[in-house]
One Martini backbone bead per residue (centre of mass of N, CA, C, O) as a GRO file, in nm:
protein
  240
    1UNK     BB    1   1.899   0.324   0.354
    2UNK     BB    2   2.119   0.335   0.080
    3UNK     BB    3   1.856   0.312  -0.093
    4UNK     BB    4   1.581   0.379  -0.244
    5UNK     BB    5   1.258   0.335  -0.264
    6UNK     BB    6   1.070   0.092  -0.457
    7UNK     BB    7   0.772   0.092  -0.652
    8UNK     BB    8   0.560  -0.190  -0.763
    9UNK     BB    9   0.319  -0.261  -0.988
   10UNK     BB   10   0.237  -0.557  -1.100
   11UNK     BB   11   0.460  -0.780  -0.953
   12UNK     BB   12   0.367  -1.095  -1.022
   13UNK     BB   13   0.444  -1.037  -1.334
   14UNK     BB   14   0.632  -0.985  -1.588
   15UNK     BB   15   0.725  -0.669  -1.588
   16UNK     BB   16   0.708  -0.631  -1.280
   17UNK     BB   17   0.899  -0.863  -1.200
   18UNK     BB   18   1.142  -0.761  -1.365
   19UNK     BB   19   1.169  -0.491  -1.218
   20UNK     BB   20   1.212  -0.601  -0.939
   21UNK     BB   21   1.475  -0.754  -1.002
   22UNK     BB   22   1.642  -0.512  -1.109
   23UNK     BB   23   1.625  -0.327  -0.851
   24UNK     BB   24   1.736  -0.533  -0.656
   25UNK     BB   25   2.014  -0.572  -0.797
   26UNK     BB   26   2.064  -0.249  -0.741
   27UNK     BB   27   1.980  -0.225  -0.409
   28UNK     BB   28   1.670  -0.206  -0.359
   29UNK     BB   29   1.409  -0.145  -0.193
   30UNK     BB   30   1.071  -0.298  -0.174
   31UNK     BB   31   0.741  -0.240  -0.310
   32UNK     BB   32   0.503  -0.493  -0.368
   33UNK     BB   33   0.220  -0.486  -0.602
   34UNK     BB   34  -0.077  -0.698  -0.587
   35UNK     BB   35  -0.318  -0.927  -0.575
   36UNK     BB   36  -0.081  -1.137  -0.572
   37UNK     BB   37   0.147  -1.258  -0.336
   38UNK     BB   38   0.294  -1.528  -0.394
   39UNK     BB   39   0.462  -1.447  -0.652
   40UNK     BB   40   0.625  -1.227  -0.503
   41UNK     BB   41   0.749  -1.409  -0.283
   42UNK     BB   42   0.887  -1.607  -0.495
   43UNK     BB   43   1.120  -1.406  -0.569
   44UNK     BB   44   1.302  -1.359  -0.318
   45UNK     BB   45   1.354  -1.060  -0.224
   46UNK     BB   46   1.531  -0.843  -0.077
   47UNK     BB   47   1.396  -0.597   0.086
   48UNK     BB   48   1.074  -0.688   0.081
   49UNK     BB   49   0.732  -0.579   0.028
   50UNK     BB   50   0.428  -0.775   0.016
   51UNK     BB   51   0.117  -0.660  -0.129
   52UNK     BB   52  -0.215  -0.650  -0.143
   53UNK     BB   53  -0.366  -0.478  -0.437
   54UNK     BB   54  -0.600  -0.233  -0.535
   55UNK     BB   55  -0.541   0.039  -0.739
   56UNK     BB   56  -0.845   0.163  -0.697
   57UNK     BB   57  -0.755   0.199  -0.391
   58UNK     BB   58  -0.662   0.477  -0.244
   59UNK     BB   59  -0.626   0.412   0.059
   60UNK     BB   60  -0.454   0.151   0.024
   61UNK     BB   61  -0.221   0.283  -0.122
   62UNK     BB   62  -0.135   0.479   0.101
   63UNK     BB   63  -0.092   0.263   0.322
   64UNK     BB   64   0.136   0.111   0.178
   65UNK     BB   65   0.334   0.343   0.165
   66UNK     BB   66   0.353   0.397   0.469
   67UNK     BB   67   0.458   0.118   0.549
   68UNK     BB   68   0.720   0.126   0.378
   69UNK     BB   69   0.841   0.397   0.485
   70UNK     BB   70   0.870   0.300   0.781
   71UNK     BB   71   1.097   0.087   0.686
   72UNK     BB   72   1.268   0.240   0.417
   73UNK     BB   73   1.158   0.505   0.345
   74UNK     BB   74   1.137   0.704   0.098
   75UNK     BB   75   1.021   0.745  -0.209
   76UNK     BB   76   1.202   0.740  -0.517
   77UNK     BB   77   1.026   0.513  -0.683
   78UNK     BB   78   0.758   0.477  -0.921
   79UNK     BB   79   0.595   0.188  -1.075
   80UNK     BB   80   0.338   0.198  -1.307
   81UNK     BB   81   0.217  -0.131  -1.420
   82UNK     BB   82  -0.061  -0.183  -1.384
   83UNK     BB   83  -0.274  -0.388  -1.605
   84UNK     BB   84  -0.525  -0.410  -1.875
   85UNK     BB   85  -0.623  -0.624  -2.165
   86UNK     BB   86  -0.925  -0.563  -2.360
   87UNK     BB   87  -1.035  -0.687  -2.650
   88UNK     BB   88  -1.252  -0.514  -2.899
   89UNK     BB   89  -1.546  -0.424  -3.025
   90UNK     BB   90  -1.745  -0.145  -2.989
   91UNK     BB   91  -2.030  -0.311  -3.057
   92UNK     BB   92  -1.954  -0.590  -2.861
   93UNK     BB   93  -1.827  -0.505  -2.618
   94UNK     BB   94  -1.817  -0.502  -2.290
   95UNK     BB   95  -1.844  -0.219  -2.099
   96UNK     BB   96  -1.714  -0.341  -1.842
   97UNK     BB   97  -1.430  -0.353  -1.972
   98UNK     BB   98  -1.385  -0.055  -1.999
   99UNK     BB   99  -1.406   0.010  -1.697
  100UNK     BB  100  -1.174  -0.167  -1.605
  101UNK     BB  101  -0.952  -0.018  -1.765
  102UNK     BB  102  -0.996   0.263  -1.650
  103UNK     BB  103  -0.950   0.192  -1.353
  104UNK     BB  104  -0.658   0.067  -1.383
  105UNK     BB  105  -0.500   0.235  -1.615
  106UNK     BB  106  -0.581   0.521  -1.481
  107UNK     BB  107  -0.663   0.531  -1.179
  108UNK     BB  108  -0.421   0.365  -1.079
  109UNK     BB  109  -0.210   0.572  -1.161
  110UNK     BB  110  -0.323   0.816  -1.008
  111UNK     BB  111  -0.306   0.686  -0.728
  112UNK     BB  112  -0.001   0.659  -0.723
  113UNK     BB  113   0.068   0.952  -0.758
  114UNK     BB  114  -0.093   1.056  -0.510
  115UNK     BB  115   0.075   0.886  -0.291
  116UNK     BB  116   0.380   1.037  -0.372
  117UNK     BB  117   0.400   1.340  -0.474
  118UNK     BB  118   0.405   1.522  -0.224
  119UNK     BB  119   0.672   1.412  -0.110
  120UNK     BB  120   0.847   1.477  -0.355
  121UNK     BB  121   0.801   1.780  -0.356
  122UNK     BB  122   0.911   1.832  -0.069
  123UNK     BB  123   1.202   1.692  -0.149
  124UNK     BB  124   1.282   1.752  -0.449
  125UNK     BB  125   1.227   1.438  -0.533
  126UNK     BB  126   1.177   1.200  -0.793
  127UNK     BB  127   1.019   0.904  -0.956
  128UNK     BB  128   0.787   0.844  -1.228
  129UNK     BB  129   0.686   0.533  -1.381
  130UNK     BB  130   0.492   0.480  -1.674
  131UNK     BB  131   0.331   0.205  -1.806
  132UNK     BB  132   0.244   0.178  -2.120
  133UNK     BB  133   0.212   0.214  -2.480
  134UNK     BB  134   0.203   0.213  -2.817
  135UNK     BB  135  -0.118   0.249  -2.771
  136UNK     BB  136  -0.046   0.564  -2.678
  137UNK     BB  137   0.032   0.659  -3.001
  138UNK     BB  138  -0.145   0.434  -3.145
  139UNK     BB  139  -0.350   0.244  -3.340
  140UNK     BB  140  -0.560  -0.062  -3.317
  141UNK     BB  141  -0.716  -0.330  -3.371
  142UNK     BB  142  -0.941  -0.380  -3.103
  143UNK     BB  143  -0.820  -0.109  -2.913
  144UNK     BB  144  -0.989   0.139  -2.833
  145UNK     BB  145  -1.003   0.137  -2.517
  146UNK     BB  146  -0.708   0.081  -2.462
  147UNK     BB  147  -0.596   0.327  -2.608
  148UNK     BB  148  -0.741   0.534  -2.435
  149UNK     BB  149  -0.584   0.465  -2.173
  150UNK     BB  150  -0.290   0.513  -2.292
  151UNK     BB  151  -0.325   0.801  -2.382
  152UNK     BB  152  -0.378   0.897  -2.093
  153UNK     BB  153  -0.102   0.828  -1.975
  154UNK     BB  154   0.059   1.014  -2.150
  155UNK     BB  155  -0.086   1.278  -2.072
  156UNK     BB  156  -0.058   1.277  -1.759
  157UNK     BB  157   0.248   1.260  -1.748
  158UNK     BB  158   0.315   1.525  -1.901
  159UNK     BB  159   0.146   1.716  -1.731
  160UNK     BB  160   0.290   1.662  -1.459
  161UNK     BB  161   0.575   1.725  -1.546
  162UNK     BB  162   0.519   2.031  -1.590
  163UNK     BB  163   0.442   2.077  -1.279
  164UNK     BB  164   0.729   1.930  -1.139
  165UNK     BB  165   1.009   2.004  -1.259
  166UNK     BB  166   1.090   2.251  -1.066
  167UNK     BB  167   1.091   2.020  -0.816
  168UNK     BB  168   1.261   1.753  -0.920
  169UNK     BB  169   1.045   1.584  -1.074
  170UNK     BB  170   1.003   1.276  -1.246
  171UNK     BB  171   0.849   1.190  -1.566
  172UNK     BB  172   0.779   0.862  -1.709
  173UNK     BB  173   0.747   0.700  -2.028
  174UNK     BB  174   0.666   0.361  -2.117
  175UNK     BB  175   0.643   0.215  -2.463
  176UNK     BB  176   0.547  -0.080  -2.547
  177UNK     BB  177   0.514  -0.329  -2.725
  178UNK     BB  178   0.519  -0.638  -2.769
  179UNK     BB  179   0.491  -0.869  -2.492
  180UNK     BB  180   0.586  -1.136  -2.282
  181UNK     BB  181   0.273  -1.191  -2.139
  182UNK     BB  182  -0.052  -1.209  -1.967
  183UNK     BB  183  -0.235  -0.989  -2.098
  184UNK     BB  184  -0.402  -1.143  -2.322
  185UNK     BB  185  -0.563  -1.340  -2.126
  186UNK     BB  186  -0.799  -1.128  -2.066
  187UNK     BB  187  -0.911  -1.188  -2.326
  188UNK     BB  188  -1.228  -1.330  -2.457
  189UNK     BB  189  -1.165  -1.322  -2.760
  190UNK     BB  190  -1.056  -1.580  -2.953
  191UNK     BB  191  -1.008  -1.451  -3.232
  192UNK     BB  192  -0.828  -1.220  -3.136
  193UNK     BB  193  -0.613  -1.394  -3.000
  194UNK     BB  194  -0.525  -1.548  -3.253
  195UNK     BB  195  -0.437  -1.295  -3.413
  196UNK     BB  196  -0.222  -1.203  -3.211
  197UNK     BB  197  -0.043  -1.453  -3.227
  198UNK     BB  198   0.012  -1.428  -3.531
  199UNK     BB  199   0.152  -1.153  -3.511
  200UNK     BB  200   0.387  -1.243  -3.332
  201UNK     BB  201   0.499  -1.456  -3.532
  202UNK     BB  202   0.550  -1.257  -3.778
  203UNK     BB  203   0.797  -1.113  -3.595
  204UNK     BB  204   0.962  -1.342  -3.436
  205UNK     BB  205   0.875  -1.218  -3.184
  206UNK     BB  206   0.897  -1.074  -2.871
  207UNK     BB  207   0.958  -0.899  -2.605
  208UNK     BB  208   1.103  -0.895  -2.304
  209UNK     BB  209   1.058  -0.788  -1.984
  210UNK     BB  210   1.365  -0.720  -1.932
  211UNK     BB  211   1.377  -0.483  -2.132
  212UNK     BB  212   1.191  -0.295  -1.968
  213UNK     BB  213   1.354  -0.296  -1.709
  214UNK     BB  214   1.607  -0.160  -1.831
  215UNK     BB  215   1.464   0.101  -1.908
  216UNK     BB  216   1.383   0.185  -1.622
  217UNK     BB  217   1.673   0.187  -1.507
  218UNK     BB  218   1.785   0.398  -1.697
  219UNK     BB  219   1.603   0.633  -1.617
  220UNK     BB  220   1.677   0.630  -1.311
  221UNK     BB  221   2.008   0.659  -1.351
  222UNK     BB  222   1.992   0.930  -1.410
  223UNK     BB  223   2.042   1.223  -1.349
  224UNK     BB  224   1.847   1.443  -1.177
  225UNK     BB  225   1.879   1.652  -1.434
  226UNK     BB  226   1.748   1.398  -1.591
  227UNK     BB  227   1.473   1.341  -1.822
  228UNK     BB  228   1.313   1.060  -1.942
  229UNK     BB  229   1.019   1.100  -2.087
  230UNK     BB  230   1.054   0.873  -2.331
  231UNK     BB  231   0.999   0.520  -2.413
  232UNK     BB  232   1.025   0.339  -2.722
  233UNK     BB  233   0.958  -0.022  -2.767
  234UNK     BB  234   1.031  -0.289  -3.007
  235UNK     BB  235   1.021  -0.503  -3.227
  236UNK     BB  236   1.172  -0.475  -3.521
  237UNK     BB  237   0.921  -0.636  -3.682
  238UNK     BB  238   0.708  -0.453  -3.594
  239UNK     BB  239   0.372  -0.434  -3.733
  240UNK     BB  240   0.309  -0.127  -3.640
   0.00000   0.00000   0.00000
């Protein structure tokens, strides 16, 4: 292929789908991963392989990477975007929801890194972009467990960056504020959801997924000698 393979997790909707479209328009072959295959196939992107994947399944993640590399060549960029946001109070939220967020938001990211990093280090090139959140930099009401997972993404990304920088591998964190996605729909507390919607309206609307996609493409397009370590972006009127 003329351009390196780009892998995107959580590519069936929202930020992931927008990133897939942006990198496809830039001429990259794609491995698109999510639980739902039909929405990814509906994107109808050229030179793309769409596979159903649970990012918590380490072996399946590696197998998907191997299948795509056999077709398109080595992974040049991995975008770890898959995530879930389940908001609630620490004394009343179902702990199973905490486990679900830890599994997907943290272990899923680590599984992606694990699947591609050895090859990148051997080739002395490659970029891993982890989609975190502004909730990985500061706290918000009802976000305790979610913030914990996103603080973890920030920490593991910077930690690995320090380990692989001398080998020419770039680690990037993108931390969006509120984005127009399906993420809030996972929350089961209706009162919290109503408050969140009110917060979005108070800032005059939130940013579009395409804005995050452009940020990811910007980081990727920098010279190999430049690592955009972190991008934080939110609606101008977002408070906090």
